[in-house]
Amino acid sequence: EFKAEGLDWIVISTVPGGFLLDQVNESITTTALLVLLSIIVIVVIYGILTSHMFKPVEELLKVTKALAAGDLSKRVPIARNDEIGQISTSFNHVADSLQQQFGNLEQNVQLRTLELQESRDQLSLILHSTGEGIYGIDTEGKCTFCNQSALRMLGYAFEEELLDKNMHRLIHHSLENGDLFPIDTCKIFRSVKDGMGYTAQDEVFWRKDGTSFPVTYQAFPQIREGQVLGGVISFSDTFERRERERKIEYLRCHDSLTGLYNRSCFEEHYPFFDVPENLPISIIFADINALKMTNDIFGHSAGDELIRKSAEIFKENCPEKGITARLGGDEFIMILPRTSTDESRTIMDNIRLKFSEMQVAAMRCSVSLGTSTKDHAGQSFTDIMMDSENQMYQDKTKNRSTISREIIDTLQASLHARCPREKEHAQNVRKLALVFASALDLSEAETSVLERSAYLHDIGKIVLDPKNLASEELTDVEMEQMRQHPAVGYRILNLFDNTLDLAEYVYGHHERWDGSGYPRGLKHEQIPFISRILSIIESYERIIERESLSGQAKEKALQEIRIGSETQFDPELAKIFSELMGNS
């Protein structure tokens, strides 16, 4: 039924009722399907739109999680330039910045680690290169580290032998005398206990092999934030230093040549002997004879030998309770506590006997001695020493001539023992001197001087090598040494009063008339008269000995004397001698 513009229309369907119902159902089904399809399309579209809209967010969250996990390599993809895209771009910038910073931090950490390792290596090198031994301990005294010098000084090969070991029980357990060293008095232990530094200079450490050595050590606590964590000990082996100190002290107080007390140490110590319980106290003052001559003629090595041997005699004859000192040069002194004058004189007799048996550089030695005794406390010890010294000088003065004669005789005897031909030569020249002196009508005094000079004219040869004394062929060096014997003879004879008058003549017996001689090159009357005589008779005797097997020794000797007139010999003396010997 329809109504339109006031008209009512009635339509009467002619369609059957069932058909209409089916059509309605079909429409409903179609509509439902369309609705369902629309929903699915909408969901799909919504999903696509949602995925498109939220994927950058998911990527952002994913990268955030990676970043939080420490992976700085992830970045958020930029899908669009909206707010999410801008956030993602900013996030990527942050990630880039973090990665760069972490990269720099890692590089810095590696660099710092390398620097720390290098520093550690350098410290280790310094620790192991130092000459001092260094080791550390914990609060229980166990070793925590040890450098190479400590290992070497303690006799260990590896640090592991000391690590975690109680160092007091291992190296500091006993004193130098072997007594146990209580740990509670140990300065190393106290350093850790008290939190203070300590130093010791008179203790010992013990090596692995059980031997000890003197040490100087410093012990300091290791403190962190006010708490003592352990200690560090540095030490040095002071054996060599102590030995040097002992040597210095020894040299300060002892004579380096003899080992006896020197003057300064003697003056420092002798007052300690001047006590009543040492009475009587005797003093022996001694002076070695001819030390200067030994040095001048045979050299200082021979003089040193004489001093050393003399010191041995003094030490051998000094009682254990006494002391002997070398005051300097050739002077010695002995202090003899509880020794009487008679006992002192007995000691002096033994010393003289030992000196008479001693020989140095072809010389039999001798000594001048004096003694004095302090019998009661009222006497001055200084006066006693002065008196003993005066007694010694009196002995030297009284026996000066005897000593001089004995020395000269000893030298001459030693020379003749080395070369018997020199003895024969000296005796023959002395005989010729007496004959010539008579022909020249010399005075008794001149004759005595000529005779003694003739016998001693070659005494200077005592310094020559014995093998060169009888040799006819000498090297240039040996010949130069031979040419020195007049000067040596001069020095010897000049040392003694009883030969002083002979020295000048012996010095000149190898000078030549024409000035070509030695040692000074004198000529004509510059050459002493006695020396000119010695030159002739000494040469004559040598030629006789040389030509002894020819059967014409005398004729050849006189011929050479005549030839040498006005060149080697004084022509007038040569003429007189030739005539004298030619007529004999």
mmCIF file of N, CA and C in Angstrom, residues 464-512:
data_model
loop_
_atom_site.group_PDB
_atom_site.id
_atom_site.type_symbol
_atom_site.label_atom_id
_atom_site.label_comp_id
_atom_site.label_asym_id
_atom_site.label_seq_id
_atom_site.Cartn_x
_atom_site.Cartn_y
_atom_site.Cartn_z
ATOM 1 N N LEU A 464 175.988 -4.758 41.218
ATOM 2 C CA LEU A 464 175.892 -5.351 39.885
ATOM 3 C C LEU A 464 175.448 -6.802 39.960
ATOM 4 N N ASP A 465 174.878 -7.263 38.863
ATOM 5 C CA ASP A 465 174.514 -8.670 38.741
ATOM 6 C C ASP A 465 175.795 -9.498 38.775
ATOM 7 N N PRO A 466 175.892 -10.511 39.649
ATOM 8 C CA PRO A 466 177.121 -11.314 39.760
ATOM 9 C C PRO A 466 177.618 -11.882 38.429
ATOM 10 N N LYS A 467 176.710 -12.218 37.523
ATOM 11 C CA LYS A 467 177.135 -12.820 36.257
ATOM 12 C C LYS A 467 177.881 -11.829 35.375
ATOM 13 N N ASN A 468 177.681 -10.523 35.628
ATOM 14 C CA ASN A 468 178.357 -9.508 34.819
ATOM 15 C C ASN A 468 179.733 -9.140 35.366
ATOM 16 N N LEU A 469 180.037 -9.575 36.599
ATOM 17 C CA LEU A 469 181.295 -9.170 37.220
ATOM 18 C C LEU A 469 182.503 -9.761 36.497
ATOM 19 N N ALA A 470 182.368 -10.993 36.028
ATOM 20 C CA ALA A 470 183.509 -11.653 35.386
ATOM 21 C C ALA A 470 183.352 -11.748 33.876
ATOM 22 N N SER A 471 182.306 -11.124 33.345
ATOM 23 C CA SER A 471 182.054 -11.231 31.915
ATOM 24 C C SER A 471 182.911 -10.231 31.143
ATOM 25 N N GLU A 472 183.444 -10.698 30.013
ATOM 26 C CA GLU A 472 184.239 -9.830 29.143
ATOM 27 C C GLU A 472 183.372 -9.143 28.092
ATOM 28 N N GLU A 473 182.201 -9.695 27.854
ATOM 29 C CA GLU A 473 181.307 -9.142 26.835
ATOM 30 C C GLU A 473 180.006 -8.714 27.513
ATOM 31 N N LEU A 474 179.777 -7.406 27.519
ATOM 32 C CA LEU A 474 178.587 -6.846 28.153
ATOM 33 C C LEU A 474 177.740 -6.121 27.122
ATOM 34 N N THR A 475 176.436 -6.145 27.313
ATOM 35 C CA THR A 475 175.541 -5.368 26.452
ATOM 36 C C THR A 475 175.707 -3.886 26.787
ATOM 37 N N ASP A 476 175.110 -3.060 25.958
ATOM 38 C CA ASP A 476 175.192 -1.621 26.213
ATOM 39 C C ASP A 476 174.579 -1.262 27.567
ATOM 40 N N VAL A 477 173.476 -1.903 27.877
ATOM 41 C CA VAL A 477 172.823 -1.638 29.169
ATOM 42 C C VAL A 477 173.707 -2.094 30.311
ATOM 43 N N GLU A 478 174.271 -3.296 30.182
ATOM 44 C CA GLU A 478 175.127 -3.826 31.241
ATOM 45 C C GLU A 478 176.401 -2.986 31.379
ATOM 46 N N MET A 479 176.905 -2.490 30.254
ATOM 47 C CA MET A 479 178.095 -1.646 30.316
ATOM 48 C C MET A 479 177.777 -0.321 31.028
ATOM 49 N N GLU A 480 176.604 0.220 30.753
ATOM 50 C CA GLU A 480 176.213 1.455 31.431
ATOM 51 C C GLU A 480 176.081 1.233 32.934
ATOM 52 N N GLN A 481 175.540 0.081 33.320
ATOM 53 C CA GLN A 481 175.453 -0.242 34.743
ATOM 54 C C GLN A 481 176.850 -0.391 35.345
ATOM 55 N N MET A 482 177.757 -0.999 34.592
ATOM 56 C CA MET A 482 179.132 -1.171 35.058
ATOM 57 C C MET A 482 179.802 0.190 35.279
ATOM 58 N N ARG A 483 179.510 1.144 34.412
ATOM 59 C CA ARG A 483 180.142 2.457 34.497
ATOM 60 C C ARG A 483 179.641 3.268 35.701
ATOM 61 N N GLN A 484 178.587 2.768 36.354
ATOM 62 C CA GLN A 484 178.061 3.464 37.525
ATOM 63 C C GLN A 484 178.764 3.078 38.827
ATOM 64 N N HIS A 485 179.615 2.051 38.789
ATOM 65 C CA HIS A 485 180.162 1.558 40.058
ATOM 66 C C HIS A 485 181.059 2.569 40.784
ATOM 67 N N PRO A 486 181.767 3.485 40.098
ATOM 68 C CA PRO A 486 182.508 4.495 40.869
ATOM 69 C C PRO A 486 181.582 5.415 41.682
ATOM 70 N N ALA A 487 180.426 5.776 41.083
ATOM 71 C CA ALA A 487 179.479 6.641 41.792
ATOM 72 C C ALA A 487 178.860 5.908 42.973
ATOM 73 N N VAL A 488 178.559 4.617 42.790
ATOM 74 C CA VAL A 488 178.002 3.828 43.892
ATOM 75 C C VAL A 488 179.024 3.699 45.016
ATOM 76 N N GLY A 489 180.288 3.427 44.647
ATOM 77 C CA GLY A 489 181.347 3.352 45.647
ATOM 78 C C GLY A 489 181.498 4.660 46.403
ATOM 79 N N TYR A 490 181.366 5.767 45.674
ATOM 80 C CA TYR A 490 181.447 7.094 46.301
ATOM 81 C C TYR A 490 180.353 7.255 47.351
ATOM 82 N N ARG A 491 179.100 6.859 47.014
ATOM 83 C CA ARG A 491 177.997 6.994 47.969
ATOM 84 C C ARG A 491 178.209 6.113 49.197
ATOM 85 N N ILE A 492 178.704 4.908 48.980
ATOM 86 C CA ILE A 492 178.933 4.006 50.113
ATOM 87 C C ILE A 492 179.980 4.585 51.057
ATOM 88 N N LEU A 493 181.095 4.965 50.525
ATOM 89 C CA LEU A 493 182.204 5.430 51.369
ATOM 90 C C LEU A 493 181.891 6.766 52.031
ATOM 91 N N ASN A 494 181.007 7.537 51.423
ATOM 92 C CA ASN A 494 180.628 8.827 51.988
ATOM 93 C C ASN A 494 179.744 8.700 53.213
ATOM 94 N N LEU A 495 179.197 7.504 53.456
ATOM 95 C CA LEU A 495 178.263 7.324 54.553
ATOM 96 C C LEU A 495 178.945 7.084 55.892
ATOM 97 N N PHE A 496 180.258 6.827 55.871
ATOM 98 C CA PHE A 496 180.935 6.438 57.109
ATOM 99 C C PHE A 496 182.139 7.338 57.361
ATOM 100 N N ASP A 497 182.318 7.655 58.609
ATOM 101 C CA ASP A 497 183.404 8.566 58.974
ATOM 102 C C ASP A 497 184.769 7.999 58.614
ATOM 103 N N ASN A 498 184.952 6.700 58.810
ATOM 104 C CA ASN A 498 186.281 6.114 58.598
ATOM 105 C C ASN A 498 186.600 5.851 57.128
ATOM 106 N N THR A 499 185.640 6.098 56.217
ATOM 107 C CA THR A 499 185.922 5.949 54.778
ATOM 108 C C THR A 499 185.604 7.234 54.007
ATOM 109 N N LEU A 500 185.183 8.257 54.720
ATOM 110 C CA LEU A 500 184.808 9.506 54.065
ATOM 111 C C LEU A 500 185.971 10.086 53.254
ATOM 112 N N ASP A 501 187.204 9.914 53.752
ATOM 113 C CA ASP A 501 188.365 10.483 53.064
ATOM 114 C C ASP A 501 188.733 9.722 51.792
ATOM 115 N N LEU A 502 188.122 8.551 51.578
ATOM 116 C CA LEU A 502 188.442 7.746 50.388
ATOM 117 C C LEU A 502 187.449 7.972 49.245
ATOM 118 N N ALA A 503 186.290 8.526 49.577
ATOM 119 C CA ALA A 503 185.190 8.555 48.620
ATOM 120 C C ALA A 503 185.548 9.279 47.328
ATOM 121 N N GLU A 504 186.159 10.442 47.419
ATOM 122 C CA GLU A 504 186.474 11.239 46.237
ATOM 123 C C GLU A 504 187.443 10.521 45.309
ATOM 124 N N TYR A 505 188.396 9.802 45.867
ATOM 125 C CA TYR A 505 189.421 9.121 45.051
ATOM 126 C C TYR A 505 188.827 7.912 44.329
ATOM 127 N N VAL A 506 187.942 7.186 45.027
ATOM 128 C CA VAL A 506 187.264 6.053 44.380
ATOM 129 C C VAL A 506 186.344 6.553 43.270
ATOM 130 N N TYR A 507 185.727 7.710 43.499
ATOM 131 C CA TYR A 507 184.834 8.300 42.507
ATOM 132 C C TYR A 507 185.571 8.609 41.201
ATOM 133 N N GLY A 508 186.855 8.949 41.277
ATOM 134 C CA GLY A 508 187.574 9.403 40.086
ATOM 135 C C GLY A 508 188.532 8.405 39.477
ATOM 136 N N HIS A 509 188.502 7.141 39.896
ATOM 137 C CA HIS A 509 189.561 6.233 39.418
ATOM 138 C C HIS A 509 189.351 5.758 37.979
ATOM 139 N N HIS A 510 188.210 6.103 37.337
ATOM 140 C CA HIS A 510 188.007 5.783 35.923
ATOM 141 C C HIS A 510 187.954 7.046 35.056
ATOM 142 N N GLU A 511 188.379 8.169 35.601
ATOM 143 C CA GLU A 511 188.545 9.362 34.779
ATOM 144 C C GLU A 511 189.808 9.200 33.920
ATOM 145 N N ARG A 512 189.858 9.871 32.772
ATOM 146 C CA ARG A 512 191.004 9.778 31.858
ATOM 147 C C ARG A 512 191.689 11.149 31.730
#
